[in-house]
Coordinates of C-alpha atoms and ligand atoms in Angstrom, one line a residue:
M1263 CA 94.0 39.1 13.5
T1264 CA 94.0 42.7 12.2
A1265 CA 97.0 45.1 12.8
Q1266 CA 94.9 47.0 15.3
A1267 CA 94.2 43.8 17.2
V1268 CA 97.9 42.9 17.3
D1269 CA 98.7 46.5 18.6
Q1270 CA 96.0 46.2 21.2
T1271 CA 97.3 42.9 22.4
I1272 CA 100.8 44.2 23.0
L1273 CA 99.5 47.3 24.7
D1274 CA 97.4 45.1 27.0
I1275 CA 100.3 42.9 27.8
A1276 CA 102.5 45.8 28.5
R1277 CA 99.9 47.4 30.8
E1278 CA 99.5 44.2 32.8
Q1279 CA 103.1 43.2 32.9
V1280 CA 104.9 46.5 33.3
L1281 CA 102.4 48.9 34.8
D1282 CA 100.6 46.5 37.1
R1283 CA 103.4 44.1 38.0
G1284 CA 106.5 46.3 37.5
E1285 CA 108.2 43.7 35.3
A1286 CA 110.1 44.8 32.2
L1287 CA 109.2 43.7 28.7
G1288 CA 111.6 41.3 27.0
Y1289 CA 112.9 41.3 23.5
D1290 CA 109.9 39.7 21.7
H1291 CA 107.4 42.1 23.2
L1292 CA 109.7 45.1 22.6
V1293 CA 109.8 44.2 18.9
Q1294 CA 106.0 44.3 18.9
V1295 CA 106.0 47.6 20.7
L1296 CA 108.2 49.0 18.0
Q1297 CA 105.8 47.6 15.4
T1298 CA 102.7 49.4 16.7
S1299 CA 100.9 51.7 14.3
D1300 CA 100.9 55.5 14.3
D1301 CA 97.2 55.3 15.4
Q1302 CA 98.3 53.5 18.6
L1303 CA 101.1 55.9 19.4
P1304 CA 99.2 58.2 21.8
E1305 CA 98.0 55.2 23.8
L1306 CA 101.5 53.8 23.8
L1307 CA 103.1 57.0 25.0
A1308 CA 100.4 57.5 27.7
L1309 CA 101.1 54.0 29.0
A1310 CA 104.9 54.6 29.0
H1311 CA 104.2 57.9 30.9
E1312 CA 102.1 56.1 33.5
V1313 CA 104.9 53.6 34.0
R1314 CA 107.4 56.4 34.5
M1315 CA 105.1 58.2 37.0
T1316 CA 104.3 55.0 38.9
Y1317 CA 107.9 53.8 39.3
N1318 CA 109.9 57.1 39.2
G1319 CA 107.5 59.8 40.1
P1320 CA 107.0 63.2 38.5
D1321 CA 110.6 64.6 39.0
I1322 CA 112.8 65.3 36.1
E1323 CA 116.6 65.0 36.6
V1324 CA 118.6 67.8 35.0
E1325 CA 122.2 67.3 34.1
G1326 CA 124.8 69.5 32.5
I1327 CA 127.8 68.1 30.6
V1328 CA 131.2 69.5 29.9
S1329 CA 133.9 68.2 27.6
L1330 CA 137.3 68.1 29.4
K1331 CA 139.0 66.8 26.2
T1332 CA 137.3 67.3 22.9
G1333 CA 138.2 65.6 19.6
G1334 CA 141.2 63.5 18.4
C1335 CA 139.8 60.2 19.8
P1336 CA 141.7 57.1 18.4
E1337 CA 138.4 55.1 18.2
D1338 CA 136.3 54.9 15.1
C1339 CA 132.6 55.0 16.3
H1340 CA 130.9 55.8 13.0
F1341 CA 128.5 58.3 14.5
C1342 CA 131.1 60.4 16.3
S1343 CA 132.6 63.6 15.1
Q1344 CA 135.2 63.4 17.9
S1345 CA 137.0 60.4 16.3
G1346 CA 140.4 61.4 15.0
Q1347 CA 139.9 58.8 12.2
F1348 CA 137.4 60.8 10.1
T1349 CA 137.5 64.2 8.5
S1350 CA 135.0 65.8 10.8
P1351 CA 136.1 69.3 11.9
V1352 CA 136.5 68.9 15.6
R1353 CA 139.8 69.9 17.0
S1354 CA 141.5 68.3 20.0
V1355 CA 141.0 70.7 22.9
W1356 CA 141.6 70.4 26.7
L1357 CA 139.8 72.4 29.3
N1358 CA 141.7 73.6 32.5
I1359 CA 140.5 73.3 36.1
P1360 CA 139.2 76.9 36.6
E1361 CA 137.1 76.5 33.3
L1362 CA 135.8 73.2 34.6
V1363 CA 134.7 74.7 37.9
R1364 CA 133.1 77.7 36.1
A1365 CA 131.1 75.2 33.9
A1366 CA 130.0 73.3 37.0
K1367 CA 128.8 76.5 38.6
Q1368 CA 126.8 77.6 35.5
T1369 CA 125.3 74.1 35.4
R1370 CA 124.2 74.3 39.0
E1371 CA 122.6 77.7 38.4
T1372 CA 120.2 76.0 35.9
G1373 CA 118.9 73.8 38.8
A1374 CA 120.9 70.8 37.6
T1375 CA 122.0 68.2 40.2
E1376 CA 124.4 66.4 37.9
F1377 CA 127.5 67.6 36.2
C1378 CA 129.2 65.1 33.9
I1379 CA 132.8 65.5 32.8
V1380 CA 133.4 63.9 29.4
A1381 CA 136.6 63.2 27.5
A1382 CA 136.9 61.9 24.0
V1383 CA 139.4 59.1 24.7
R1384 CA 139.5 55.3 24.4
G1385 CA 140.2 55.2 28.1
P1386 CA 141.9 57.6 30.6
D1387 CA 145.7 57.9 30.8
E1388 CA 147.6 59.2 33.9
R1389 CA 147.3 62.8 32.7
L1390 CA 143.5 62.6 32.5
M1391 CA 143.2 60.8 35.8
T1392 CA 145.3 63.5 37.5
Q1393 CA 143.1 66.2 35.9
M1394 CA 140.0 64.4 37.1
R1395 CA 141.4 64.1 40.6
E1396 CA 142.1 67.9 40.7
G1397 CA 139.0 68.8 38.9
V1398 CA 136.5 66.8 41.0
K1399 CA 138.2 68.1 44.2
A1400 CA 137.9 71.7 43.0
I1401 CA 134.3 71.3 42.0
H1402 CA 133.3 69.6 45.3
A1403 CA 135.0 72.4 47.2
E1404 CA 133.1 75.2 45.4
V1405 CA 129.9 73.8 43.9
D1406 CA 127.0 71.9 45.4
I1407 CA 126.6 69.4 42.6
Q1408 CA 127.1 65.7 42.0
V1409 CA 129.9 64.8 39.6
A1410 CA 129.7 62.2 37.0
A1411 CA 132.3 61.2 34.4
S1412 CA 132.5 59.6 30.9
L1413 CA 136.1 58.7 30.1
G1414 CA 135.9 55.6 28.0
M1415 CA 136.9 52.1 29.0
L1416 CA 138.5 51.6 32.4
T1417 CA 140.7 49.2 34.3
Q1418 CA 139.7 48.0 37.7
E1419 CA 142.3 50.3 39.3
Q1420 CA 140.8 53.3 37.5
V1421 CA 137.3 52.3 38.5
D1422 CA 138.4 52.3 42.1
D1423 CA 140.3 55.6 41.8
L1424 CA 137.2 57.4 40.3
R1425 CA 135.0 56.1 43.0
D1426 CA 137.5 57.1 45.7
M1427 CA 137.8 60.6 44.3
G1428 CA 134.1 61.1 44.6
V1429 CA 132.7 60.4 41.1
H1430 CA 129.2 59.1 41.9
R1431 CA 128.0 58.1 38.4
Y1432 CA 129.9 56.9 35.4
N1433 CA 128.7 56.9 31.8
H1434 CA 129.7 54.2 29.4
N1435 CA 127.2 53.5 26.6
L1436 CA 126.6 50.2 24.9
E1437 CA 126.0 52.5 21.8
A1438 CA 124.3 49.7 19.7
A1439 CA 122.8 46.3 20.0
R1440 CA 125.4 43.5 20.2
S1441 CA 124.5 42.2 16.8
Y1442 CA 124.9 45.6 15.2
F1443 CA 127.9 46.8 17.1
P1444 CA 130.5 45.6 14.5
Q1445 CA 128.9 47.9 11.9
V1446 CA 129.3 50.8 14.2
V1447 CA 132.7 50.4 15.9
T1448 CA 135.7 48.3 14.7
T1449 CA 138.4 49.5 17.1
H1450 CA 136.9 47.9 20.2
S1451 CA 134.3 45.3 21.0
Y1452 CA 130.9 45.3 22.5
E1453 CA 132.2 42.9 25.1
E1454 CA 134.9 45.4 26.2
R1455 CA 132.1 48.0 26.7
W1456 CA 130.0 45.5 28.6
D1457 CA 132.9 44.6 30.9
T1458 CA 133.5 48.2 31.9
C1459 CA 129.8 48.6 32.6
L1460 CA 129.9 45.5 34.9
M1461 CA 133.0 46.9 36.8
I1462 CA 131.2 50.2 37.3
K1463 CA 128.1 48.5 38.7
E1464 CA 130.1 46.4 41.1
S1465 CA 132.1 49.4 42.3
G1466 CA 129.2 51.1 43.9
M1467 CA 129.2 54.0 41.5
E1468 CA 126.0 54.5 39.6
L1469 CA 126.1 53.2 36.0
C1470 CA 124.8 55.4 33.3
C1471 CA 124.6 53.4 30.1
G1472 CA 122.6 54.0 26.9
G1473 CA 123.0 54.1 23.2
L1474 CA 122.1 55.6 19.9
V1475 CA 119.2 54.8 17.6
G1476 CA 118.7 55.8 14.0
M1477 CA 122.1 54.4 12.9
G1478 CA 120.7 52.1 10.2
E1479 CA 119.9 49.3 12.7
T1480 CA 116.8 47.2 12.1
L1481 CA 113.8 47.5 14.3
E1482 CA 114.7 44.1 15.8
Q1483 CA 118.2 45.4 16.7
R1484 CA 116.6 48.5 18.3
A1485 CA 114.6 46.1 20.5
E1486 CA 117.7 44.1 21.1
L1487 CA 119.5 47.2 22.5
A1488 CA 116.6 48.0 24.8
A1489 CA 116.6 44.4 26.0
Q1490 CA 120.3 44.3 26.6
L1491 CA 120.1 47.5 28.6
G1492 CA 117.2 46.0 30.5
E1493 CA 119.6 43.0 31.3
L1494 CA 122.3 45.4 32.5
E1495 CA 119.8 47.5 34.6
P1496 CA 121.8 50.8 34.6
H1497 CA 120.8 53.5 37.0
E1498 CA 120.4 55.8 34.0
V1499 CA 120.0 55.4 30.3
P1500 CA 120.8 58.3 28.0
L1501 CA 119.0 57.8 24.7
N1502 CA 120.6 59.5 21.6
F1503 CA 119.1 59.9 18.2
L1504 CA 121.6 60.0 15.4
N1505 CA 122.5 63.5 14.3
P1506 CA 124.4 62.6 11.1
R1507 CA 127.6 64.6 11.3
P1508 CA 129.4 65.6 8.1
G1509 CA 132.6 63.7 7.6
T1510 CA 131.6 60.6 9.7
P1511 CA 130.7 57.3 8.1
F1512 CA 127.1 57.8 9.2
G1513 CA 127.1 61.4 7.9
D1514 CA 124.7 60.6 5.0
L1515 CA 122.1 58.6 6.9
P1516 CA 118.6 60.1 7.0
L1517 CA 117.2 61.4 10.3
M1518 CA 115.0 58.9 12.1
P1519 CA 111.3 59.7 11.6
A1520 CA 109.8 61.4 14.7
N1521 CA 107.2 58.7 15.3
D1522 CA 109.8 55.9 15.3
A1523 CA 111.8 57.9 17.8
L1524 CA 108.7 58.3 20.1
R1525 CA 108.0 54.5 19.8
T1526 CA 111.6 53.9 20.8
I1527 CA 111.3 56.1 23.9
A1528 CA 108.2 54.2 24.9
A1529 CA 109.9 50.8 24.2
F1530 CA 112.9 51.8 26.3
R1531 CA 110.6 52.9 29.2
L1532 CA 108.8 49.5 29.0
A1533 CA 112.2 47.7 29.0
L1534 CA 113.5 49.8 31.9
P1535 CA 110.5 50.8 34.1
R1536 CA 112.6 52.0 37.1
T1537 CA 115.5 53.6 35.3
I1538 CA 116.3 57.3 34.7
L1539 CA 115.6 57.6 30.9
R1540 CA 117.4 60.7 29.7
Y1541 CA 117.0 62.7 26.5
A1542 CA 120.5 63.0 25.2
G1543 CA 121.9 64.0 21.7
G1544 CA 119.9 64.5 18.6
R1545 CA 116.4 65.0 20.0
E1546 CA 115.9 68.6 18.8
L1547 CA 116.6 67.6 15.3
T1548 CA 114.7 64.3 15.3
L1549 CA 111.7 65.4 17.4
G1550 CA 111.4 69.2 17.2
D1551 CA 109.5 71.1 19.9
L1552 CA 106.3 69.1 19.7
G1553 CA 108.0 65.8 19.7
T1554 CA 110.2 66.8 22.6
R1555 CA 107.0 67.4 24.6
D1556 CA 105.5 64.1 23.6
G1557 CA 108.7 62.3 24.8
L1558 CA 108.5 64.0 28.2
T1559 CA 105.0 62.7 28.5
G1560 CA 105.9 59.3 27.0
G1561 CA 108.5 57.9 29.3
I1562 CA 111.5 60.3 29.5
N1563 CA 112.3 61.6 33.0
A1564 CA 115.6 63.4 32.6
V1565 CA 117.2 66.0 30.3
I1566 CA 120.6 67.5 29.5
V1567 CA 120.7 71.2 29.6
G1568 CA 122.9 73.4 27.4
N1569 CA 125.4 72.3 24.8
Y1570 CA 125.9 68.7 23.8
L1571 CA 129.4 67.6 23.2
T1572 CA 129.9 68.5 19.6
T1573 CA 126.6 70.0 18.4
L1574 CA 124.7 72.8 19.9
G1575 CA 121.7 71.8 22.0
R1576 CA 118.9 74.2 23.1
D1577 CA 119.1 77.2 25.4
P1578 CA 118.7 75.8 29.0
K1579 CA 115.9 78.3 29.6
E1580 CA 113.7 76.7 26.8
D1581 CA 113.9 73.3 28.5
L1582 CA 113.3 74.7 31.9
A1583 CA 110.3 76.7 30.7
L1584 CA 108.9 73.5 29.0
L1585 CA 109.2 71.6 32.2
E1586 CA 107.4 74.3 34.1
D1587 CA 104.7 74.3 31.4
L1588 CA 104.3 70.6 31.8
K1589 CA 104.3 71.0 35.6
M1590 CA 107.2 68.6 36.0
P1591 CA 109.3 69.5 39.0
I1592 CA 113.1 69.4 38.7
K1593 CA 114.6 66.8 41.0
A1594 CA 116.3 68.5 43.9
L1595 CA 119.8 67.8 45.1
N1596 CA 118.9 66.6 48.6
Q1597 CA 116.6 64.0 47.1
T1598 CA 119.5 62.5 45.2
L1599 CA 122.0 62.3 48.0
Ligands
SF4_3073 S1 132.1 57.8 20.8 FE1 133.8 58.1 22.4 S2 135.2 56.4 21.9 FE2 133.9 56.6 20.1 S3 135.1 57.9 18.7 FE3 133.6 59.2 19.9 S4 134.8 59.9 21.7 FE4 135.9 58.2 20.8

């Protein structure tokens, strides 16, 4: 069989299984998707877009994020400039409640329906939980927006507390495939992450769980991550492309080629037909303007506006103009409640 014939076969399988029947692709097929040629890329992206439109509709979910506590994290995730274990120049900074409310208001003004509060910690301590309690209450009193959180690994008690204080979605990424995880993090295990994710799912909060690609993983490990996320079935999957930060162990890795990044987006969509698939960190650098557009018509249906945690994202106006240009409506708040 020629390479073209192999590509065609996997695209036909994906069309029949995912688009027609709504069933996610498994690991072996995802490997084949990631092996498709550049010639097949437009067809692959068009298929992923059709899957997204069929099972999620045309709306794009917009989210803003704010860092409540930046830097000084005791963990050693090799991609992260917020780890206190490397020499990356991120200071430990805490935000106060009025600043948090102001950030939520600014986020709402962009049309975003989600406001995610993030802290660079292994897991929350009592001080952070108290700040969250006060912060979420103050935001809900003043701003019409849903509050999400990302505070690391949780105990069952903390899961219950966050749900009870009105956090409706919790982010905890798998980061990498199970088989690659020990090369990325040594201070906690993949299983610890998986367990927090399961607790979130069982609590009734929505689970937001994704990962990073372009960290030196093999193509098979990239498919493995997509399949493991498919097994977990999060409500939302943020997809990050490594932005190699100086001073981190992955600081010298090359950027992922744009076509590989686009194939990954399509593969994630085919592994997660009904999930919110969100552009997260690194996409400007990896994809540029043209590639960003291709991803939005290749399976992505959510974006983060404004600054990312440690690196500057794009001006929200640029993203909003692009969505308008693509005639993709922003998901309204009343549809998400
Ligand atoms: S990814 Fe999260 S847990 Fe890991 S070092 Fe960065 S802030 Fe800490």
